[in-house]
Each structure stands twice: as C-alpha cells, then as structure tokens.
Tab-separated table of C-alpha atoms in Angstrom:
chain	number	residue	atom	x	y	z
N	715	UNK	CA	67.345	95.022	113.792
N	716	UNK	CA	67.559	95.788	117.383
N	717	UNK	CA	70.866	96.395	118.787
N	718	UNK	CA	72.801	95.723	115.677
N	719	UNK	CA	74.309	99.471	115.179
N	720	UNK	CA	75.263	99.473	118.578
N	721	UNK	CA	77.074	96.258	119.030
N	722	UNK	CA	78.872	95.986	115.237
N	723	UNK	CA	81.214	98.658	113.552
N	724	UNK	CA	79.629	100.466	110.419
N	725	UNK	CA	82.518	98.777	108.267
N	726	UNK	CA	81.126	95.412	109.361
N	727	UNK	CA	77.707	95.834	108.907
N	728	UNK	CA	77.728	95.199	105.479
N	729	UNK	CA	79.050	92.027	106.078
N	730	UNK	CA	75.757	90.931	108.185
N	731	UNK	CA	73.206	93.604	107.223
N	732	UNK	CA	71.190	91.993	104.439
N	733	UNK	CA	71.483	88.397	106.002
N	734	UNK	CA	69.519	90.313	109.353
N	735	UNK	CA	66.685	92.118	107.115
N	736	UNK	CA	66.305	89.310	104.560
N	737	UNK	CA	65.360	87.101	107.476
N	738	UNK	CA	63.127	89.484	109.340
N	739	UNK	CA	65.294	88.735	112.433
N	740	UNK	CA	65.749	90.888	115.618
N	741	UNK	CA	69.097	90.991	117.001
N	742	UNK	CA	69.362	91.381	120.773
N	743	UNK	CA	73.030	91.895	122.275
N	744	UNK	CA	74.897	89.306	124.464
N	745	UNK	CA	78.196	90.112	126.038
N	746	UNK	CA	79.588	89.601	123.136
N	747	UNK	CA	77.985	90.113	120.120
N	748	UNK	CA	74.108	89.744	119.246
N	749	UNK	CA	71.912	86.791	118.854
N	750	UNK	CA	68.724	86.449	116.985
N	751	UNK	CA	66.081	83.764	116.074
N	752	UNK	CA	64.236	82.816	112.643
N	753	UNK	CA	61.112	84.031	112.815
N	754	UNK	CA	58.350	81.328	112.618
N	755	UNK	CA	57.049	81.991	109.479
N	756	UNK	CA	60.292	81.910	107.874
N	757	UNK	CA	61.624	78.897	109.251
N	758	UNK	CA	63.956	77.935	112.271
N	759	UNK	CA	67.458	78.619	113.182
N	760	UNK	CA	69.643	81.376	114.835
N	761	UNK	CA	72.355	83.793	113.711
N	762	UNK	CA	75.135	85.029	116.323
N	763	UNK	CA	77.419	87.783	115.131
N	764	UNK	CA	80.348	89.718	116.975
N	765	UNK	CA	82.557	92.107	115.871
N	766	UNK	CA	86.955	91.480	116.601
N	767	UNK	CA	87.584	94.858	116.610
N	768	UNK	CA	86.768	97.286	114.296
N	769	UNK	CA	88.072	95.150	111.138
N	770	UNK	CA	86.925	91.212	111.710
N	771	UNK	CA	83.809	89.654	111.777
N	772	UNK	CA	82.824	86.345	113.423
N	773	UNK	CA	79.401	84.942	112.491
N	774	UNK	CA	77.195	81.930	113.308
N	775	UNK	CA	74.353	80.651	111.747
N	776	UNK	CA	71.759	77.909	112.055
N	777	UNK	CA	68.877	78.045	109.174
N	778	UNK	CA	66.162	75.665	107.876
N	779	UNK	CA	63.557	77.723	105.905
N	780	UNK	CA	60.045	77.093	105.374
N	781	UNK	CA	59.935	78.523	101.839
N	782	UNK	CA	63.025	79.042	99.339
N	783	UNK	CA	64.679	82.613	99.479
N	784	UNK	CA	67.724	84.586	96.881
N	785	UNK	CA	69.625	85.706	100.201
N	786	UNK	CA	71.374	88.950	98.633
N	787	UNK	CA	74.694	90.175	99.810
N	788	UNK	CA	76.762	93.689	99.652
N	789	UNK	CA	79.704	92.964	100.792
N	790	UNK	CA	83.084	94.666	100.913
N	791	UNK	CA	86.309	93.290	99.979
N	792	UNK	CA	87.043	90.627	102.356
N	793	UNK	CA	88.569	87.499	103.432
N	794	UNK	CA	87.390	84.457	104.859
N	795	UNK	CA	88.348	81.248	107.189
N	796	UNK	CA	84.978	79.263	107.149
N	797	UNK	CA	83.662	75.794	107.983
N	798	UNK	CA	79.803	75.028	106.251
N	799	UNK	CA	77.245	72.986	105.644
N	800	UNK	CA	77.249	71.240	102.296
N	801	UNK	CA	73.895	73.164	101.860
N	802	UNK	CA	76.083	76.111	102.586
N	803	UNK	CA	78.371	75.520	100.254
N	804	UNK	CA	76.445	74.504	97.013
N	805	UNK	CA	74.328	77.950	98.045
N	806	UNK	CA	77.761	79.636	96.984
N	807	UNK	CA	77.734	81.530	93.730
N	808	UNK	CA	80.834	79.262	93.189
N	809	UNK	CA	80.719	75.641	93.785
N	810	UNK	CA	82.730	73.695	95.427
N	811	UNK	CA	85.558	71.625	93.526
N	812	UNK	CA	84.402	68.247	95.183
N	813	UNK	CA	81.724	67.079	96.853
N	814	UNK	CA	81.151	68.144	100.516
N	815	UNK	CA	80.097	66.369	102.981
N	816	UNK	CA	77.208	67.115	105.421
N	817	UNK	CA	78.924	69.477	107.667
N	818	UNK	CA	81.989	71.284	108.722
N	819	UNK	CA	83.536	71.544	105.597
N	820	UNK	CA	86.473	73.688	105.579
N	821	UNK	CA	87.625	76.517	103.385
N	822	UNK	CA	89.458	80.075	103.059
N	823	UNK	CA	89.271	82.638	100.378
N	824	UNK	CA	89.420	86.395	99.631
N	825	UNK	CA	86.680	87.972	97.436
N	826	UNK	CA	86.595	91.800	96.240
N	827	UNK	CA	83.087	93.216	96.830
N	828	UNK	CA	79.940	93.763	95.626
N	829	UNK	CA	76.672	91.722	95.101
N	830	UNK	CA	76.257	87.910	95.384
N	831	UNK	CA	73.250	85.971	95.556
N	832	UNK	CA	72.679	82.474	97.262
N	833	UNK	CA	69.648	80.307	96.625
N	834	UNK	CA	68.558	78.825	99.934
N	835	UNK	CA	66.167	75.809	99.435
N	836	UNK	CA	63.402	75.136	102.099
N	837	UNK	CA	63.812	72.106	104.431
N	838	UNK	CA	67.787	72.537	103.901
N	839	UNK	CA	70.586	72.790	106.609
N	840	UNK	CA	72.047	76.107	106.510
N	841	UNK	CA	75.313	76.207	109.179
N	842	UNK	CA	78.139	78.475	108.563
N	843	UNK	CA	81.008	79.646	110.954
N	844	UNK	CA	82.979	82.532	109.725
N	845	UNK	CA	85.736	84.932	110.287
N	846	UNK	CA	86.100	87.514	108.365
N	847	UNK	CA	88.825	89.586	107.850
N	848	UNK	CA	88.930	93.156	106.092
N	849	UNK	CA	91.827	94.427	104.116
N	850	UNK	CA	92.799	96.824	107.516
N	851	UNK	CA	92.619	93.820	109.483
N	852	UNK	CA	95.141	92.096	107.482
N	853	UNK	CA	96.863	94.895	107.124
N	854	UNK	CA	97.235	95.505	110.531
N	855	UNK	CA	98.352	92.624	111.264
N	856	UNK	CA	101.225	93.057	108.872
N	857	UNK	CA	102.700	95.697	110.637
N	858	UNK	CA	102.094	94.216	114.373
N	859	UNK	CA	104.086	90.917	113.298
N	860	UNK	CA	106.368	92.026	110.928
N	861	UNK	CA	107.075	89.290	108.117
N	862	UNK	CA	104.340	86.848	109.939
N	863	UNK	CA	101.200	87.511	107.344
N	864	UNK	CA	102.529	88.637	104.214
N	865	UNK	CA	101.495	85.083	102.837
N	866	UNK	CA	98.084	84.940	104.017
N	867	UNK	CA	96.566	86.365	100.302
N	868	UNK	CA	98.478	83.765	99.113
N	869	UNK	CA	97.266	81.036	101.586
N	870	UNK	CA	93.939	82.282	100.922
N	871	UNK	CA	93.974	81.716	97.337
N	872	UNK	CA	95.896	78.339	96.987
N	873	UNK	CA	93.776	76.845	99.917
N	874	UNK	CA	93.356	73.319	100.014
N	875	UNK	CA	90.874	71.967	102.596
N	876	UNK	CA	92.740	68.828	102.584
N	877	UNK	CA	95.902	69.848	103.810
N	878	UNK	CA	94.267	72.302	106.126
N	879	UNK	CA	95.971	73.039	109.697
N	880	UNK	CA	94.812	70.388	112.228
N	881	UNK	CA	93.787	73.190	114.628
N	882	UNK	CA	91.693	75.356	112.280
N	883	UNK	CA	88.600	73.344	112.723
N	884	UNK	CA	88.657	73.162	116.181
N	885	UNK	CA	89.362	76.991	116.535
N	886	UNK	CA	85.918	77.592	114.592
N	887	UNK	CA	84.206	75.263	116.750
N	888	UNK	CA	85.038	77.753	119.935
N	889	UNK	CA	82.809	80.240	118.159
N	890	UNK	CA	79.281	79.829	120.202
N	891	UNK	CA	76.983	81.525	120.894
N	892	UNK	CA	76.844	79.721	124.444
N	893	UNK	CA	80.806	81.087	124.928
N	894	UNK	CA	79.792	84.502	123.738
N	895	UNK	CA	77.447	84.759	126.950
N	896	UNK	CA	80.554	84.073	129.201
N	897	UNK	CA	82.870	86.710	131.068
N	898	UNK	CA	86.133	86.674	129.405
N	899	UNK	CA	84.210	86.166	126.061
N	900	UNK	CA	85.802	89.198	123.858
N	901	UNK	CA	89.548	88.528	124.902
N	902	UNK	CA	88.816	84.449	124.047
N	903	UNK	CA	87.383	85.288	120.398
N	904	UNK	CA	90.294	87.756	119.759
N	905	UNK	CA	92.994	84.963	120.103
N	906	UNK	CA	90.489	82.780	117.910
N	907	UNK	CA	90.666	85.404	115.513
N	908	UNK	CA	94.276	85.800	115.474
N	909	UNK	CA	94.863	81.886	115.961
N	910	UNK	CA	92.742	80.604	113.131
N	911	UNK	CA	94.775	83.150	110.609
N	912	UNK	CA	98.483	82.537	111.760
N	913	UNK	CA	97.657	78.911	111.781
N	914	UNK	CA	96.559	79.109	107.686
N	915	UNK	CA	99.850	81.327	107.433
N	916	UNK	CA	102.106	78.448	108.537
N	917	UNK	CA	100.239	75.291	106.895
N	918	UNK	CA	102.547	73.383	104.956
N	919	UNK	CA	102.109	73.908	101.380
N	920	UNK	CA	101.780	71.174	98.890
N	921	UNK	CA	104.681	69.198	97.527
N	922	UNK	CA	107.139	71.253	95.997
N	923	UNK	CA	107.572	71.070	92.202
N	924	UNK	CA	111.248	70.217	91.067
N	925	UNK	CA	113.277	73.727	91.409
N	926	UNK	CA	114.974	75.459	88.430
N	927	UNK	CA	117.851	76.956	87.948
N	928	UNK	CA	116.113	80.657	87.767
N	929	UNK	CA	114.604	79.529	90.871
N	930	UNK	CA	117.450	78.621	92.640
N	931	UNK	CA	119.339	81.755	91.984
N	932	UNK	CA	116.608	84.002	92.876
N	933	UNK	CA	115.778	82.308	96.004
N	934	UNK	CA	119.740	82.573	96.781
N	935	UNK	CA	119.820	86.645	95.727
N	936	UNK	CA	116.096	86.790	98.044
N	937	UNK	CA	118.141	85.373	101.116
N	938	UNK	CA	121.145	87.716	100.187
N	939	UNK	CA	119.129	90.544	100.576
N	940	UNK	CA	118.023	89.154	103.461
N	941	UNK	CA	121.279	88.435	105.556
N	942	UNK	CA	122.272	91.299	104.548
N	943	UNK	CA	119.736	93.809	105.394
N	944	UNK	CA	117.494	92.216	108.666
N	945	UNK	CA	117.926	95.203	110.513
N	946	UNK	CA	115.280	96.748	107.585
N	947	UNK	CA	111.514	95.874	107.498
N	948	UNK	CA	111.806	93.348	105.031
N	949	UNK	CA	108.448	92.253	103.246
N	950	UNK	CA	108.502	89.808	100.541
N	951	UNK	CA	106.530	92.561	98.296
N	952	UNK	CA	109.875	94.473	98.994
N	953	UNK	CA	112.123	92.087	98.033
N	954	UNK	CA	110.545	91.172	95.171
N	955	UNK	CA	110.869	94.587	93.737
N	956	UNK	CA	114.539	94.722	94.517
N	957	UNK	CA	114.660	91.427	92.310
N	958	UNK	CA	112.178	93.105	89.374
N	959	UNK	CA	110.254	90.082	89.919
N	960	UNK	CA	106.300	89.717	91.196
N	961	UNK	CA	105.709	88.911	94.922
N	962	UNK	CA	104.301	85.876	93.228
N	963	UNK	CA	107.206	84.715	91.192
N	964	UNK	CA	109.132	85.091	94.310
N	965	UNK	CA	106.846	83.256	96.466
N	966	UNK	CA	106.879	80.352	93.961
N	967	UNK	CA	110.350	79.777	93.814
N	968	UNK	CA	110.673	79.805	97.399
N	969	UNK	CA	108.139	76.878	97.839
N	970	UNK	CA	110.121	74.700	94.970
N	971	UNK	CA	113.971	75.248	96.553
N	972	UNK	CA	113.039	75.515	100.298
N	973	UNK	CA	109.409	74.081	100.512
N	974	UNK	CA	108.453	76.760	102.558
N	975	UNK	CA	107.400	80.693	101.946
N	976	UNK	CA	109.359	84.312	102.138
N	977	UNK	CA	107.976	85.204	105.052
N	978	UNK	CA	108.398	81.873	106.838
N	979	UNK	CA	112.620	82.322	105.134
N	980	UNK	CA	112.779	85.692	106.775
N	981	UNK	CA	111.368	84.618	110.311
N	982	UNK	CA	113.670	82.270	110.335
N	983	UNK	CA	116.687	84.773	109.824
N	984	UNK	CA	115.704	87.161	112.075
N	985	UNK	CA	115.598	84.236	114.643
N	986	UNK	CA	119.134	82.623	113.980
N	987	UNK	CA	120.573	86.411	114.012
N	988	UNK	CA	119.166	86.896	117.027
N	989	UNK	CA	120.273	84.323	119.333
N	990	UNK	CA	123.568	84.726	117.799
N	991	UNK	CA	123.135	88.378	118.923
N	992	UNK	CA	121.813	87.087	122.510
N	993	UNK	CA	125.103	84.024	122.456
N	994	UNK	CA	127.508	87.217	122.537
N	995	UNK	CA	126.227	88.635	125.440
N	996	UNK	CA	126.336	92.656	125.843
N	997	UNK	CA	123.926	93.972	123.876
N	998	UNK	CA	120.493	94.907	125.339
N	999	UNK	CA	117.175	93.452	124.021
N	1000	UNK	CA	116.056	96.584	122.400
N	1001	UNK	CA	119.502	96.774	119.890
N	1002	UNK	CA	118.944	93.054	119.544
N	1003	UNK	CA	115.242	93.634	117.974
N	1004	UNK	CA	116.099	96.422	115.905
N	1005	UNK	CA	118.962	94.635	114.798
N	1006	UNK	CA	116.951	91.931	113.431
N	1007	UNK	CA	113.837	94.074	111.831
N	1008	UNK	CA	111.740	94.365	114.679
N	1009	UNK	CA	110.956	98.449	115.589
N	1010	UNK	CA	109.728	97.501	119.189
N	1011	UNK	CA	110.782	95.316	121.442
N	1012	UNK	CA	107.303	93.978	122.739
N	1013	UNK	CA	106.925	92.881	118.937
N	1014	UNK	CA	110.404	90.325	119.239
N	1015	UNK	CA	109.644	89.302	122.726
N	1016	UNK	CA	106.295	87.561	120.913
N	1017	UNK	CA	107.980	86.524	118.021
N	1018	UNK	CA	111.009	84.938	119.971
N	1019	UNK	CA	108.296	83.349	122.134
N	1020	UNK	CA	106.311	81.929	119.609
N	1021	UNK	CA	109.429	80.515	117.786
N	1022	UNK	CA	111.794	79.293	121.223
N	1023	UNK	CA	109.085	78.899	123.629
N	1024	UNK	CA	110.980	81.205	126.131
N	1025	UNK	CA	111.694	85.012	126.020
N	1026	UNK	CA	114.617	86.639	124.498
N	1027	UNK	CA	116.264	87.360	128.228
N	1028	UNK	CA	115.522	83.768	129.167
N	1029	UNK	CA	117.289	82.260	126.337
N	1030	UNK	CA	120.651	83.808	126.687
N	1031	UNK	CA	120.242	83.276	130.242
N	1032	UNK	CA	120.153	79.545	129.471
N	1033	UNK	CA	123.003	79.787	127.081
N	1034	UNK	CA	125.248	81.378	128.825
C-alpha cells in the first residue's frame, strides 16, 4: 500500500484500508495526501485520499471494473458529506429514496461502525467525493465554536438533498487530486473541511409544522434560560436537561415556533448581548466574550466576524 501509514492517521485508516487492498492499488504520496491507480487487470480509475487532521477524511475516487467485486468495509463510527455517482449510490447497502441521477448526487449521514458490503458491477461508473468526519472531529469542533455544531447529528440525519446548501456542491468539487499537488494544498482542504460542515449546520430546514402550545412554552422557558445565563456554555443537550426534555424534543419545537434550531437561537443571543455590551462602551473585549459564553476571546472575534462581517473592536468603533 505504499505510503499509506505514513501519510494517513491510524484512526483513519480504517476508513480507506480495505477500499486500497481490495483493489490491489499502490498508493504513492502527493503533497497532500496519496494517489493511486486501478490496476489493469482490475479495471480503470484512481483513488486520492488525505487526511484533515487527525479526525477527517477526504477521499476521491474514479472506478470502472473489469469484473464485478463485494468491496468490504470496517469502518468506525462516522459521518459523512458526500456527492456520488448513481452507481455509487445504488452500491450502498441502503438505497437511495429516489432515483439519482448520473452524477454528483448529494447526501449527508452518520453511520455507527462495523461491516458493510457494496456490490460493484463491471463496466459501471464508480465516483465518490467524501468527507468524513469522526466523532472527535465533531466533537472538537463543538468546543472550538461553542453553540455552532451542536445540530450537525441532527442535520445529518434529517438531510434532504433537495434543500441542500447552494455551496456544498461546489465545496466538494475543490477536492482534486490536481489541487492536492499544489503549495498551499493542506490549509485550502482544511477550510473545505470546515466549510462544507458549517454550511449543512446553517441550511434552512424544511417548512415548519404548525407550533403547539407545549411547544411554544418550552421554546419560551429554552430562551429564558438562555437570556438569562449566556455568560455559561450553553449547549442545547444542556438545556434540554434543565427542561427534562430530549435534545430532540427541544430541537423540534424550536424549528415549529422560530423555524430555525437551538444552536442557531443561542448564536443569535450571544450576538445581540454583545453589541449591546460593545454600544456601552467601557468594557474590554475579553469581559465582553466571557460575558456572552465565549471562554477565549480569539473564539468571539470569529464568531462576531462570521455573524457582522467586522471584528468586535471595529463594530463599536463604528457605533460609537
């Protein structure tokens, strides 16, 4: 398998591993990553893999087999932007819900581990890009962004490829092999990484249902807990166990009364407390982010970015 143990983490072999033997392929590194042909007299194609870190996974592959194979995977528990072939897709131990069409079909989904098996037919179009994220990954994330991810299990599973984010195909598409060759390559893939995720975080759900009464009142004690405590670090798994009430439940009745999520609620209070924080002048930065839930101030100067556009500093220098 070449340079395969040198180039990808031993948590995210497993992930890649079988694919590699099952295909007789040598992998050979690139500046980012490692690249390997089809051997002749198994077919054609090419499969690119590079490791985000020590807990994501990007892969690319290109197959048309001469003969038919049961590819075998061991993987971990995982989860998974991905754009496909239809082959791809009906290869899947679970088919699709509609039809796909010939390429680049879109989805996202969490699976716990073990072993799967996909039938690959010969003369087929096999073409998968992937990002995979462990459970560390995600939850690492978590605590670099507070309140940013803590949908994304629930994005994963209520995934609906058409109402997927505009961006997300065209952040797969900057996964190349040609682009992996490039200086700069690593640093380029890591903001893929991290843009294709938040960008499934803040699609727009589906229409919400009509709200109930429960749900209005627990959405209205969620956001009292809220106001009242932002200088905490608020998750809505936290919240939901103040309310003796699944992180579920609470998501739900967040997406009838406000059409939007917990975490999307809480970023959004953070954000009006701080720039009324900022409006009244005197206070440094630092007090500001703790303030509002944020332990370190580099982690609010990229959440106040991301929301305004401008730094904290900048923005009460405007409103003043």
């Amino acid at each position: 398998m070449g340079d395969l143990g040198k180039m990808v983490p031993d948590a995210l072999r497993t992930f890649i591993e079988p694919q590699i033997e099952q295909l007789s392929m040598t992998m050979e590194p690139l500046r980012c990553g490692v690249y390997g042909t089809v051997p002749k007299e198994v077919g054609e194609g090419f499969l690119w893999t590079a490791p985000i870190g020590d807990d994501c996974l990007v892969a690319v592959h290109s197959l048309r087999l001469g003969s038919p194979l049961v590819l075998e995977e061991r993987p971990t528990d995982f989860s998974c932007i991905f754009s496909g072939s239809r082959a791809t897709l009906l290869s899947l131990p679970e088919r699709p819900p509609r039809p796909p069409s010939e390429r680049e079909n879109l989805a996202a989904f969490s699976q716990a581990g073990g072993v799967t098996r996909c039938a690959l037919q010969a003369g087929a179009l096999y073409e998968s890009t992937s990002i995979t994220y462990t459970p560390e990954c995600l939850d690492r994330l978590r605590k670099a962004f507070p309140g940013d991810f803590d949908d994304v299990d629930e994005a994963m599973r209520s995934f609906d490829p058409a109402s997927a984010p505009a961006e997300m195909l065209s952040v797969l598409r900057s996964f190349t092999p040609a682009r992996a060759a490039l200086p700069g390559a690593a640093a380029y893939f890591h903001a893929k990484a991290l843009e294709a995720i938040a960008a499934l975080s803040m699609r727009p759900g589906p229409a919400a249902p009509k709200a109930r009464r429960e749900d209005r009142e627990l959405v209205e004690q969620a956001e009292a807990v809220m106001s009242a405590r932002l200088s905490e670090r608020l998750t809505a798994e936290s919240i939901a166990g103040e309310l003796f009430v699944s992180r579920s439940r609470l998501c739900e009745a967040f997406r009838r009364v406000r059409g939007s999520g917990v975490a999307e609620t809480l970023r959004k209070e953070r954000m009006d407390a701080a720039c009324r924080l900022l409006s009244a002048g005197g206070a440094h930065i630092a007090d500001v982010a703790r303030a509002v839930g944020y332990a370190r101030s580099s982690s609010f100067d990229e959440a106040f970015r991301r929301e305004f556009g401008c730094s904290p500093a900048q923005w009460r220098q405007d409103a003043v």
